[in-house]
Coordinates of C-alpha atoms and ligand atoms in Angstrom, one line a residue:
M17 CA -44.1 -2.1 9.8
K18 CA -46.2 -0.9 7.0
A19 CA -44.4 -0.6 3.6
K20 CA -45.2 2.5 1.7
P21 CA -46.1 1.6 -1.8
R22 CA -44.5 3.6 -4.6
K23 CA -46.2 4.5 -7.7
T24 CA -43.1 4.6 -9.9
R25 CA -40.2 2.2 -9.6
R26 CA -37.2 3.0 -11.7
S27 CA -33.8 1.6 -12.1
S28 CA -31.1 4.2 -12.2
R29 CA -27.4 3.8 -12.9
A30 CA -24.6 5.7 -11.3
A31 CA -21.4 5.4 -13.3
S32 CA -18.5 3.9 -11.6
A33 CA -15.1 5.7 -11.8
S34 CA -13.1 2.6 -12.6
A35 CA -13.7 0.3 -15.5
A36 CA -12.7 -2.7 -13.4
T37 CA -15.2 -2.0 -10.7
P38 CA -18.8 -2.9 -11.7
A39 CA -21.1 0.1 -11.7
E40 CA -23.5 0.6 -8.8
V41 CA -27.1 0.0 -9.8
I42 CA -30.1 0.8 -7.8
V43 CA -33.4 -1.0 -8.3
S44 CA -36.4 0.3 -6.4
G45 CA -39.4 -1.6 -5.1
L46 CA -41.6 -2.0 -2.1
G47 CA -39.9 -2.3 1.3
V48 CA -41.8 -5.2 2.8
S49 CA -39.5 -6.2 5.7
P50 CA -37.4 -3.6 7.5
G51 CA -33.6 -3.5 8.0
I52 CA -30.6 -3.1 5.8
V53 CA -28.3 -5.9 4.9
I54 CA -25.4 -6.7 2.6
G55 CA -24.7 -10.1 1.0
T56 CA -24.1 -12.1 -2.1
A57 CA -26.8 -12.5 -4.7
Y58 CA -28.2 -15.9 -5.5
L59 CA -30.5 -15.7 -8.6
R60 CA -33.3 -18.3 -8.1
E61 CA -33.7 -18.7 -11.9
T62 CA -30.5 -20.7 -12.0
G63 CA -31.9 -23.6 -10.0
T64 CA -32.1 -26.9 -11.8
L65 CA -35.5 -28.6 -12.2
E66 CA -36.0 -32.2 -11.1
V67 CA -38.8 -33.9 -13.1
P68 CA -40.4 -37.0 -11.6
E69 CA -41.6 -39.6 -14.0
Y70 CA -44.5 -42.0 -13.5
E71 CA -47.3 -43.8 -15.3
I72 CA -50.8 -42.5 -14.9
P73 CA -53.5 -45.1 -14.4
E74 CA -56.1 -45.4 -17.2
N75 CA -58.8 -43.8 -15.1
G76 CA -56.5 -41.0 -14.0
I77 CA -55.9 -39.5 -17.4
E78 CA -58.7 -36.9 -17.3
D79 CA -57.5 -35.7 -13.8
E80 CA -53.9 -35.5 -15.0
C81 CA -55.0 -33.4 -18.0
D82 CA -57.0 -31.1 -15.6
R83 CA -53.8 -30.8 -13.4
F84 CA -51.9 -29.8 -16.5
R85 CA -54.5 -27.3 -17.5
A86 CA -54.6 -25.8 -14.0
A87 CA -50.8 -25.3 -14.3
V88 CA -51.2 -23.6 -17.6
S89 CA -53.8 -21.2 -16.2
R90 CA -51.5 -20.5 -13.2
A91 CA -48.5 -19.8 -15.5
A92 CA -50.6 -17.6 -17.8
R93 CA -51.8 -15.6 -14.8
Q94 CA -48.2 -15.2 -13.6
V95 CA -47.1 -14.1 -17.1
R96 CA -49.9 -11.5 -17.2
R97 CA -48.9 -10.1 -13.9
L98 CA -45.2 -9.9 -15.0
R99 CA -46.3 -8.3 -18.2
A100 CA -48.3 -5.6 -16.4
K101 CA -45.2 -4.9 -14.3
A102 CA -42.9 -4.8 -17.3
E103 CA -45.0 -1.9 -18.7
T104 CA -43.9 0.2 -15.8
L105 CA -40.2 -0.2 -16.8
P106 CA -38.7 2.8 -18.4
G107 CA -37.7 2.8 -22.1
S108 CA -36.8 -0.1 -24.3
A109 CA -36.1 -2.5 -21.5
G110 CA -39.8 -2.5 -20.6
E111 CA -40.9 -2.9 -24.3
E112 CA -38.5 -5.8 -24.9
L113 CA -39.6 -7.6 -21.7
A114 CA -43.3 -7.0 -22.5
Y115 CA -42.8 -8.3 -26.0
L116 CA -41.2 -11.4 -24.7
L117 CA -43.9 -12.0 -22.1
E118 CA -46.5 -11.5 -24.7
A119 CA -44.9 -14.4 -26.7
Y120 CA -45.1 -16.5 -23.5
G121 CA -48.7 -15.6 -23.0
H122 CA -49.6 -16.7 -26.6
M123 CA -47.8 -19.9 -26.1
L124 CA -49.8 -20.6 -23.0
K125 CA -53.1 -20.0 -24.9
G126 CA -52.3 -22.7 -27.4
S127 CA -49.2 -24.1 -28.9
R128 CA -47.5 -27.2 -30.2
L129 CA -45.9 -27.5 -26.7
L130 CA -49.3 -27.6 -25.0
R131 CA -50.9 -29.9 -27.6
G132 CA -47.9 -32.2 -27.5
V133 CA -48.1 -32.5 -23.7
E134 CA -51.8 -33.4 -23.6
K135 CA -51.2 -36.0 -26.3
R136 CA -48.4 -37.6 -24.3
I137 CA -50.6 -37.7 -21.1
T138 CA -53.5 -39.2 -23.0
E139 CA -51.7 -41.6 -25.3
N140 CA -48.6 -42.5 -23.4
R141 CA -50.1 -42.1 -19.9
M142 CA -47.2 -39.9 -18.9
N143 CA -47.4 -37.6 -15.8
A144 CA -47.8 -34.0 -16.8
E145 CA -44.3 -32.7 -15.8
A146 CA -42.6 -35.6 -17.5
A147 CA -44.7 -35.0 -20.6
V148 CA -43.6 -31.3 -20.7
Q149 CA -40.0 -32.3 -20.3
A150 CA -40.3 -35.0 -23.1
E151 CA -42.0 -32.5 -25.4
L152 CA -39.4 -29.9 -24.8
T153 CA -36.6 -32.4 -25.5
E154 CA -38.2 -33.3 -28.8
L155 CA -38.8 -29.7 -29.8
S156 CA -35.2 -28.8 -28.9
A157 CA -33.9 -31.6 -31.2
G158 CA -36.0 -30.3 -34.1
F159 CA -34.8 -26.7 -33.6
A160 CA -31.2 -27.8 -33.3
E161 CA -31.2 -28.9 -36.9
M162 CA -32.2 -25.4 -38.1
D163 CA -29.4 -23.0 -38.2
D164 CA -31.4 -19.8 -37.6
A165 CA -30.9 -17.2 -34.9
Y166 CA -34.6 -16.2 -34.9
L167 CA -35.6 -19.8 -34.3
A168 CA -32.9 -20.3 -31.7
A169 CA -34.5 -17.4 -29.8
R170 CA -37.9 -19.1 -30.2
L171 CA -36.5 -22.2 -28.6
D172 CA -35.4 -20.1 -25.6
D173 CA -39.0 -18.9 -25.3
I174 CA -40.4 -22.5 -25.4
R175 CA -37.8 -23.6 -22.8
H176 CA -38.8 -20.8 -20.6
V177 CA -42.5 -21.6 -20.8
A178 CA -41.8 -25.3 -20.3
H179 CA -39.7 -24.7 -17.2
R180 CA -42.4 -22.4 -15.9
L181 CA -45.0 -25.2 -16.3
I182 CA -42.7 -27.8 -14.7
R183 CA -42.1 -25.5 -11.7
S184 CA -45.8 -25.0 -11.4
L185 CA -46.6 -28.7 -11.7
T186 CA -43.9 -30.0 -9.4
K187 CA -44.2 -27.2 -6.8
T188 CA -40.8 -28.3 -5.8
P189 CA -39.1 -25.7 -3.7
Y190 CA -35.6 -25.1 -5.0
R191 CA -33.5 -27.4 -3.1
S192 CA -30.6 -25.0 -3.2
M193 CA -32.6 -22.6 -1.0
S194 CA -31.7 -24.5 2.2
E195 CA -28.1 -25.2 1.0
L196 CA -27.1 -21.6 0.1
P197 CA -23.9 -20.4 1.6
E198 CA -23.9 -18.0 4.5
G199 CA -24.6 -14.4 3.6
S200 CA -26.8 -15.2 0.5
I201 CA -29.4 -12.8 -0.7
V202 CA -32.1 -14.5 -2.7
V203 CA -33.3 -12.8 -5.9
A204 CA -36.3 -14.3 -7.5
E205 CA -39.3 -13.6 -9.7
E206 CA -41.6 -14.8 -7.0
L207 CA -41.3 -16.7 -3.7
T208 CA -44.0 -18.8 -2.0
P209 CA -44.5 -19.1 1.8
A210 CA -43.1 -22.6 1.5
D211 CA -39.9 -21.2 0.0
T212 CA -39.6 -18.7 2.8
A213 CA -40.2 -21.4 5.4
Q214 CA -36.9 -22.9 4.2
M215 CA -34.9 -19.8 4.7
D216 CA -32.5 -20.1 7.6
P217 CA -31.8 -16.5 8.7
R218 CA -28.3 -17.6 9.8
R219 CA -27.4 -18.3 6.1
I220 CA -29.8 -16.2 4.1
H221 CA -29.6 -12.5 4.9
G222 CA -32.5 -11.1 2.9
F223 CA -34.4 -11.3 -0.4
A224 CA -35.7 -9.3 -3.4
T225 CA -38.6 -10.4 -5.7
V226 CA -40.3 -9.0 -8.8
L227 CA -43.8 -10.0 -7.5
G228 CA -45.4 -9.9 -4.1
G229 CA -47.0 -7.4 -1.8
A230 CA -46.3 -6.1 1.7
E231 CA -49.1 -8.0 3.4
G232 CA -48.7 -11.4 1.8
H233 CA -47.5 -14.3 3.8
V234 CA -44.0 -14.2 2.3
A235 CA -43.6 -10.7 3.5
I236 CA -45.0 -11.6 7.0
M237 CA -42.6 -14.5 7.2
A238 CA -39.7 -12.2 6.2
R239 CA -40.6 -9.8 9.1
A240 CA -40.9 -12.8 11.4
L241 CA -37.5 -14.1 10.5
G242 CA -36.0 -10.6 10.6
L243 CA -34.9 -10.8 7.0
P244 CA -34.8 -7.4 5.2
A245 CA -36.8 -7.7 2.0
V246 CA -37.9 -5.8 -1.1
A247 CA -40.8 -7.0 -3.3
G248 CA -42.2 -5.6 -6.5
A249 CA -38.7 -4.9 -7.8
T250 CA -39.3 -4.7 -11.5
G251 CA -36.1 -5.2 -13.4
I252 CA -34.2 -6.9 -10.6
M253 CA -33.8 -10.2 -12.5
S254 CA -31.9 -8.5 -15.3
A255 CA -29.9 -6.1 -13.1
V256 CA -28.3 -8.9 -11.0
K257 CA -26.3 -12.0 -11.5
T258 CA -25.5 -14.7 -9.0
G259 CA -22.4 -13.7 -7.1
D260 CA -22.9 -9.9 -7.3
T261 CA -22.7 -8.0 -4.0
L262 CA -26.1 -6.7 -3.0
V263 CA -27.6 -4.4 -0.4
I264 CA -31.2 -4.9 0.5
D265 CA -32.6 -1.8 2.1
G266 CA -36.0 -2.9 3.4
D267 CA -36.7 0.5 5.0
G268 CA -36.2 2.4 1.8
G269 CA -37.5 -0.3 -0.6
R270 CA -34.2 -0.3 -2.6
I271 CA -31.8 -2.9 -3.8
I272 CA -28.2 -1.7 -4.4
V273 CA -26.3 -3.9 -6.8
N274 CA -22.5 -3.7 -6.5
P275 CA -22.5 -0.9 -3.9
G276 CA -19.7 1.6 -4.2
A277 CA -17.5 2.8 -1.3
A278 CA -19.8 5.7 -0.3
T279 CA -22.8 3.4 -0.1
L280 CA -20.9 0.8 2.0
V281 CA -20.1 3.5 4.5
E282 CA -23.7 4.6 4.6
V283 CA -24.9 1.0 5.0
G284 CA -22.4 0.4 7.9
R285 CA -23.7 3.6 9.6
R286 CA -27.4 2.6 9.3
R287 CA -26.7 -0.9 10.6
A288 CA -25.0 0.4 13.6
E289 CA -27.8 2.9 14.3
R290 CA -30.4 0.1 14.0
L291 CA -28.5 -2.2 16.3
S292 CA -28.2 0.4 19.0
E293 CA -31.9 1.2 18.7
E294 CA -32.8 -2.5 19.0
K295 CA -30.6 -2.8 22.1
K296 CA -32.4 0.1 23.7
L297 CA -35.8 -1.4 23.0
V298 CA -34.9 -4.9 24.3
R299 CA -34.2 -3.3 27.6
L300 CA -37.9 -2.8 27.9
R301 CA -38.3 -6.6 28.1
R302 CA -39.1 -6.8 31.8
V303 CA -41.1 -3.6 32.0
P304 CA -44.9 -4.0 32.0
A305 CA -47.0 -2.9 29.1
V306 CA -49.2 -0.5 31.0
T307 CA -50.6 2.8 29.8
R308 CA -49.9 6.0 31.7
D309 CA -53.2 5.7 33.5
G310 CA -52.6 2.1 34.6
V311 CA -54.4 0.0 32.0
E312 CA -52.5 -3.3 31.3
I313 CA -52.2 -4.4 27.7
Q314 CA -51.4 -8.0 26.7
L315 CA -48.6 -8.1 24.2
N316 CA -48.3 -11.5 22.6
A317 CA -46.3 -13.1 19.8
N318 CA -47.3 -14.4 16.5
V319 CA -45.2 -17.5 15.6
E320 CA -44.7 -18.8 12.1
L321 CA -41.8 -21.1 12.6
P322 CA -40.4 -22.8 15.8
L323 CA -37.0 -21.1 15.3
E324 CA -38.7 -17.9 16.4
M325 CA -39.2 -19.1 20.0
D326 CA -35.9 -17.6 21.1
M327 CA -37.1 -14.2 19.9
V328 CA -40.4 -14.7 21.7
D329 CA -38.5 -15.1 24.9
R330 CA -36.0 -12.3 24.2
M331 CA -38.7 -9.8 23.3
G332 CA -40.7 -10.5 26.5
A333 CA -44.0 -11.8 25.0
R334 CA -46.7 -12.5 27.5
G335 CA -47.9 -15.5 25.5
I336 CA -48.4 -16.7 22.0
G337 CA -51.4 -15.1 20.5
L338 CA -51.2 -16.9 17.1
L339 CA -49.3 -20.0 16.3
R340 CA -49.6 -20.5 12.6
T341 CA -49.4 -24.3 11.9
E342 CA -49.1 -24.1 8.1
F343 CA -45.3 -24.6 8.2
M344 CA -45.7 -28.2 9.4
F345 CA -47.5 -29.0 6.2
M346 CA -45.2 -27.3 3.7
N347 CA -42.2 -28.7 1.8
R348 CA -43.2 -32.4 2.3
D349 CA -45.2 -35.1 0.5
D350 CA -47.0 -36.5 3.5
L351 CA -49.1 -35.2 6.3
P352 CA -47.6 -34.6 9.8
S353 CA -48.7 -37.3 12.2
E354 CA -50.5 -36.6 15.5
D355 CA -47.3 -37.6 17.4
E356 CA -45.2 -35.2 15.4
Q357 CA -47.6 -32.3 15.9
Y358 CA -47.9 -33.1 19.5
A359 CA -44.2 -33.1 20.0
L360 CA -43.9 -29.7 18.4
F361 CA -46.8 -28.2 20.3
R362 CA -45.5 -29.7 23.6
D363 CA -42.1 -28.1 23.1
I364 CA -43.6 -24.7 22.4
V365 CA -46.1 -24.9 25.3
G366 CA -43.2 -26.1 27.5
K367 CA -41.0 -23.1 26.5
M368 CA -43.8 -20.7 27.4
K369 CA -43.7 -21.9 31.0
G370 CA -47.4 -21.5 31.9
S371 CA -48.1 -18.5 29.5
P372 CA -51.0 -19.2 27.1
V373 CA -50.4 -20.5 23.6
T374 CA -53.1 -20.0 21.0
I375 CA -52.8 -22.6 18.3
R376 CA -54.5 -21.9 15.0
T377 CA -55.7 -24.9 13.0
L378 CA -54.5 -25.3 9.5
D379 CA -55.0 -22.3 7.3
I380 CA -53.9 -23.8 4.0
G381 CA -55.3 -22.5 0.7
G382 CA -55.0 -19.2 -1.0
E383 CA -51.3 -18.5 -1.4
K384 CA -50.3 -21.1 1.2
I385 CA -50.3 -24.5 -0.4
A386 CA -49.6 -27.9 1.1
Q387 CA -48.7 -30.4 -1.7
T388 CA -50.4 -33.3 0.0
L389 CA -53.7 -31.6 0.3
L390 CA -53.8 -30.4 -3.3
G391 CA -56.1 -33.2 -4.4
D392 CA -58.8 -31.9 -2.1
I393 CA -58.4 -28.3 -2.9
G394 CA -58.3 -28.8 -6.6
E395 CA -59.3 -25.8 -8.6
S396 CA -59.9 -23.9 -5.3
V397 CA -56.2 -24.0 -4.8
S398 CA -55.1 -20.5 -5.4
S399 CA -58.4 -18.9 -4.8
A400 CA -58.6 -16.7 -1.7
L401 CA -62.4 -17.4 -1.8
G402 CA -62.0 -21.1 -2.1
L403 CA -61.5 -24.1 0.2
R404 CA -59.3 -22.2 2.7
G405 CA -58.8 -22.5 6.4
V406 CA -61.7 -24.0 8.4
R407 CA -63.5 -24.9 5.2
L408 CA -60.7 -27.3 4.2
S409 CA -60.5 -28.6 7.8
L410 CA -64.2 -29.4 7.8
K411 CA -63.9 -31.3 4.5
R412 CA -60.8 -33.2 5.6
T413 CA -62.0 -33.9 9.1
D414 CA -59.2 -36.5 9.5
V415 CA -56.7 -33.7 9.3
L416 CA -58.6 -31.6 11.8
E417 CA -59.1 -34.4 14.2
T418 CA -55.3 -35.1 14.1
Q419 CA -54.6 -31.5 14.9
F420 CA -57.2 -31.4 17.7
A421 CA -55.8 -34.5 19.3
A422 CA -52.3 -33.1 19.2
I423 CA -53.4 -29.8 20.7
L424 CA -55.4 -31.5 23.4
R425 CA -52.4 -33.6 24.4
A426 CA -50.2 -30.5 24.4
G427 CA -52.7 -28.9 26.7
K428 CA -51.4 -31.3 29.5
H429 CA -48.2 -29.2 29.5
G430 CA -49.7 -25.7 29.8
P431 CA -52.6 -23.5 28.8
V432 CA -53.6 -23.7 25.2
R433 CA -56.4 -22.2 23.2
I434 CA -57.6 -23.3 19.7
L435 CA -58.2 -20.8 17.0
L436 CA -60.2 -21.5 13.8
P437 CA -59.2 -19.5 10.6
M438 CA -61.5 -18.2 7.9
V439 CA -64.7 -18.7 9.7
S440 CA -67.7 -17.2 8.0
T441 CA -70.7 -19.0 9.7
V442 CA -71.8 -20.1 13.1
A443 CA -72.3 -23.6 11.8
E444 CA -68.6 -24.0 11.1
V445 CA -67.8 -23.2 14.7
R446 CA -70.5 -25.6 16.0
K447 CA -69.3 -28.4 13.7
A448 CA -65.7 -27.8 14.8
R449 CA -66.7 -27.9 18.4
E450 CA -68.5 -31.2 17.9
I451 CA -65.4 -32.7 16.4
L452 CA -63.3 -31.3 19.2
K453 CA -65.5 -32.9 21.8
K454 CA -65.5 -36.2 19.9
V455 CA -61.7 -36.2 19.7
A456 CA -61.5 -35.4 23.5
A457 CA -63.9 -38.2 24.3
R458 CA -61.8 -40.6 22.3
L459 CA -58.6 -39.6 24.0
K460 CA -60.2 -39.9 27.3
R461 CA -61.5 -43.4 26.5
R462 CA -58.0 -44.4 25.6
K463 CA -56.7 -42.8 28.8
V464 CA -54.3 -40.5 26.9
A465 CA -52.9 -37.7 29.0
M466 CA -54.4 -34.4 27.9
A467 CA -55.8 -31.0 29.1
E468 CA -58.2 -31.5 32.0
T469 CA -60.8 -29.1 30.6
L470 CA -61.5 -28.5 26.9
P471 CA -59.4 -25.6 25.7
P472 CA -61.2 -22.4 24.7
L473 CA -62.3 -22.5 21.0
G474 CA -62.1 -19.2 19.3
V475 CA -62.5 -17.8 15.8
M476 CA -60.5 -15.5 13.6
I477 CA -62.5 -12.5 12.6
E478 CA -61.1 -12.0 9.1
V479 CA -64.0 -12.3 6.8
P480 CA -66.3 -9.3 6.6
G481 CA -69.4 -11.5 7.1
A482 CA -67.9 -12.9 10.3
A483 CA -67.3 -9.4 11.6
L484 CA -70.9 -8.4 10.7
S485 CA -72.3 -11.4 12.5
A486 CA -70.0 -11.1 15.4
D487 CA -72.9 -11.1 17.9
A488 CA -74.0 -14.5 16.7
L489 CA -70.5 -15.9 16.5
A490 CA -69.7 -14.7 20.0
M491 CA -72.4 -16.9 21.3
A492 CA -70.8 -19.9 19.7
S493 CA -67.1 -19.1 20.4
D494 CA -64.9 -18.6 23.5
F495 CA -62.8 -15.8 22.1
F496 CA -62.1 -13.7 19.0
A497 CA -58.9 -12.8 17.2
I498 CA -59.2 -10.2 14.5
G499 CA -57.1 -11.0 11.5
S500 CA -56.8 -7.6 10.1
N501 CA -54.7 -8.8 7.1
D502 CA -57.4 -10.8 5.6
L503 CA -60.2 -8.6 6.9
T504 CA -58.6 -5.7 4.9
M505 CA -58.1 -7.9 1.9
Y506 CA -61.7 -9.2 1.8
T507 CA -63.4 -6.0 2.8
L508 CA -61.6 -4.0 0.1
A509 CA -61.3 -6.8 -2.5
I510 CA -57.5 -6.4 -2.7
D511 CA -55.2 -9.4 -3.0
R512 CA -52.8 -8.8 -0.2
S513 CA -49.9 -10.4 -2.0
D514 CA -50.4 -8.5 -5.3
E515 CA -48.0 -5.6 -5.6
Q516 CA -50.1 -4.1 -8.4
V517 CA -53.0 -3.2 -6.0
A518 CA -50.8 -2.7 -2.9
Y519 CA -51.5 1.1 -3.1
L520 CA -55.2 0.3 -2.3
Y521 CA -54.5 -2.0 0.6
N522 CA -55.3 0.0 3.6
P523 CA -56.4 -1.2 7.1
L524 CA -57.3 2.4 7.9
H525 CA -60.1 2.4 5.4
P526 CA -63.3 3.4 7.3
A527 CA -65.0 0.2 6.2
V528 CA -62.3 -2.0 7.8
L529 CA -62.2 0.1 11.0
R530 CA -66.0 -0.2 11.3
L531 CA -65.8 -3.9 11.1
V532 CA -63.0 -4.0 13.7
Q533 CA -65.1 -1.8 16.0
F534 CA -68.2 -3.8 15.4
A535 CA -66.5 -7.1 16.3
T536 CA -64.8 -5.6 19.3
M537 CA -68.1 -4.3 20.7
A538 CA -69.8 -7.7 20.1
A539 CA -67.0 -9.4 22.0
L540 CA -67.2 -6.9 24.9
R541 CA -71.0 -7.3 25.0
A542 CA -70.7 -11.1 25.1
R543 CA -67.8 -10.8 27.6
I544 CA -65.4 -12.9 25.6
P545 CA -61.8 -12.0 25.1
I546 CA -60.8 -10.3 21.8
S547 CA -57.4 -9.6 20.4
V548 CA -55.9 -8.3 17.1
C549 CA -53.3 -10.6 15.6
G550 CA -53.0 -9.1 12.0
E551 CA -50.1 -7.0 11.1
M552 CA -51.9 -3.9 12.4
A553 CA -51.2 -5.0 15.9
G554 CA -47.5 -4.7 15.4
D555 CA -47.5 -1.2 14.0
P556 CA -47.1 1.6 16.6
R557 CA -49.0 4.0 14.4
F558 CA -52.2 2.1 15.1
T559 CA -51.8 1.4 18.8
V560 CA -53.7 4.4 20.0
L561 CA -56.6 3.6 17.7
L562 CA -56.8 -0.1 18.7
L563 CA -56.7 0.7 22.4
G564 CA -59.2 3.4 21.9
L565 CA -61.6 1.0 20.2
G566 CA -61.4 -1.3 23.3
I567 CA -58.7 -3.8 22.3
R568 CA -56.5 -4.8 25.2
D569 CA -54.7 -7.7 23.6
L570 CA -52.3 -7.4 20.7
S571 CA -50.4 -10.2 19.0
M572 CA -47.5 -9.5 16.6
V573 CA -44.2 -10.5 15.1
P574 CA -42.0 -10.9 18.2
A575 CA -39.5 -8.2 17.1
N576 CA -42.2 -5.6 17.2
I577 CA -43.2 -6.1 20.9
P578 CA -40.7 -3.7 22.4
R579 CA -41.7 -0.9 20.1
I580 CA -45.4 -1.4 20.8
K581 CA -44.7 -1.6 24.5
Q582 CA -42.9 1.7 24.4
R583 CA -46.0 3.2 22.6
V584 CA -48.4 1.7 25.1
R585 CA -46.4 3.2 28.0
E586 CA -46.7 6.6 26.4
L587 CA -50.4 6.5 26.0
D588 CA -53.3 7.5 28.2
M589 CA -56.6 5.7 27.7
V590 CA -58.7 8.9 27.9
E591 CA -56.7 10.4 25.1
A592 CA -56.8 7.1 23.2
N593 CA -60.6 6.9 23.5
R594 CA -61.0 10.4 22.3
R595 CA -58.7 9.9 19.3
A596 CA -60.4 6.7 18.3
G597 CA -63.8 8.5 18.6
A598 CA -62.5 11.2 16.3
V599 CA -61.1 8.6 13.8
M600 CA -64.5 6.8 13.7
E601 CA -66.3 9.9 12.6
Q602 CA -64.1 10.2 9.5
I603 CA -65.2 9.1 6.0
D604 CA -61.8 9.2 4.4
S605 CA -58.7 7.0 5.1
G606 CA -56.3 9.9 4.3
R607 CA -57.9 12.0 7.0
I608 CA -57.7 9.1 9.4
A609 CA -54.0 8.6 8.7
M610 CA -53.5 12.3 9.3
L611 CA -55.3 12.2 12.6
L612 CA -53.2 9.3 13.8
D613 CA -49.9 10.7 12.5
D614 CA -50.7 13.9 14.1
F615 CA -51.5 12.2 17.4
N616 CA -48.4 10.0 17.3
G617 CA -46.2 13.0 16.5
L618 CA -47.6 15.1 19.2
S619 CA -47.5 12.6 22.0
S620 CA -44.1 11.0 21.2
Ligands
PEP701 C1 -54.8 -12.2 9.3 O1 -55.4 -12.5 8.3 O2 -54.7 -11.0 9.8 C2 -54.0 -13.2 10.0 C3 -53.5 -13.0 11.2 O3 -53.9 -14.4 9.4 P1 -52.9 -14.8 8.2 O4 -52.0 -13.5 8.1 O5 -52.1 -16.0 8.6 O6 -53.8 -15.0 7.1
MG702 MG1 -55.7 -14.6 7.9

């Protein structure tokens, strides 16, 4: 599913007939995960913060100050983004919010709070989060003695900033997330992939956030978990309180607070329609994914979390084209051991009963953060251009070796392939292969059961430089998987999780398509397998184009497999080649979209 970004997002109120019934309020945003759901709001802001306290060693003071400053920069960045969004709110609500956020921004540039915290770290050797808490307590006591409404409001501001800093420093997921009652809908300023990894779809029915884009990992996880979600919903935090009834309309990009009778009827009707359509599609499970002229297409599943394995089976995936391993490293203070990773991979490989499983090594960095590896990533932590993916793995070779060992052992139970993320040079692949061989030799010496032959080692084509040097990379790798999400982000310089620039994020940009075509041709020339495993692969609008460009292997959120299979079965390769040829002659993404929509409309 591709969310359609909206340029204007407004809150509108429809008056309710009765004074006792709360009025229905509609907040609009970006539909980032489809479906419609009803539930009870849980406002994330109400979570309590737990602040660990410990003493910093003498020689660790400078590092602790740096950690604090990094948290301040992160908070300031977040406040700036919120402020830009507030400006799109209509009327005085936007002005008030912007005014408030400006005050927070000033405080984060320099204030008694910040100075006090640094002093406590340096002089009392306090850890940063405890220092923030202590400073806040002292400031609160001082303010309490002054009986002044203006100053009381200032204290609220300080408290807000302090809590923001503590949240940033502790990176503690809200414990309550995994303990929420069944039927909860999470409403938050922002969610991280680690938060989403904690969402059990049996209890949490959907979510809405102020920040976040359609192609970020939070949105991808929502789609994987089948949770309807709306992001970029400016004004949602003030329109909702915990306990309100909420409808999340992920198709229309709307949140309906306290839905009235007519809305409830409409929601019921749409849910029934969706369910019956899904049932029809699931019937395609056993039908082959073959075009009208007999070309077979591999439809594989992307897996984010082990709980998706039931879906993988129900949707009839031919294999796992991308097993993201990041979830194993989130929401914990230690690193997963070789045995723990092996047990998990073995279960997944076993469940696939001989179908191939492509396991991607750790792709932490950027928006996906593992607490335990923070020390290594340091300032690179939130940078999409930093120590991400294979770069981190080659720095922390202990982590990579553990993953390789676990994968090699799982290879005893069925076919596995190893995929390296964020590759930009041939040297990275060579280095990784050397390490893989070394780990295999070590396991062999120790007579540990493992795959008889080394699993194929492939690379993600998700950096423009990798796509452009695909011929060279093809000589060093056994297969390619095109990560169209990051490829689009890096080619167009658009942060995929930033709703402010979501309108520019477009995998149909001719530059992105040329890179996809270039990499595909290099793989075909080198006779190595190539697949697409970015979100493009799961969108039926793009199927004709990808097939026409020579792709025969698509990997996607399991729920999308039946829809793509239906599309594949309607297509003819001659038509697909012709349409892809026409698309590749275009210079404008709008025209490309038109050509595809036209084709899809004509042939469906
Ligand atoms: C991609 O970038 O397209 C991809 C599949 O990887 P991820 O979404 O995990 O970054
Ligand atoms: Mg990627």
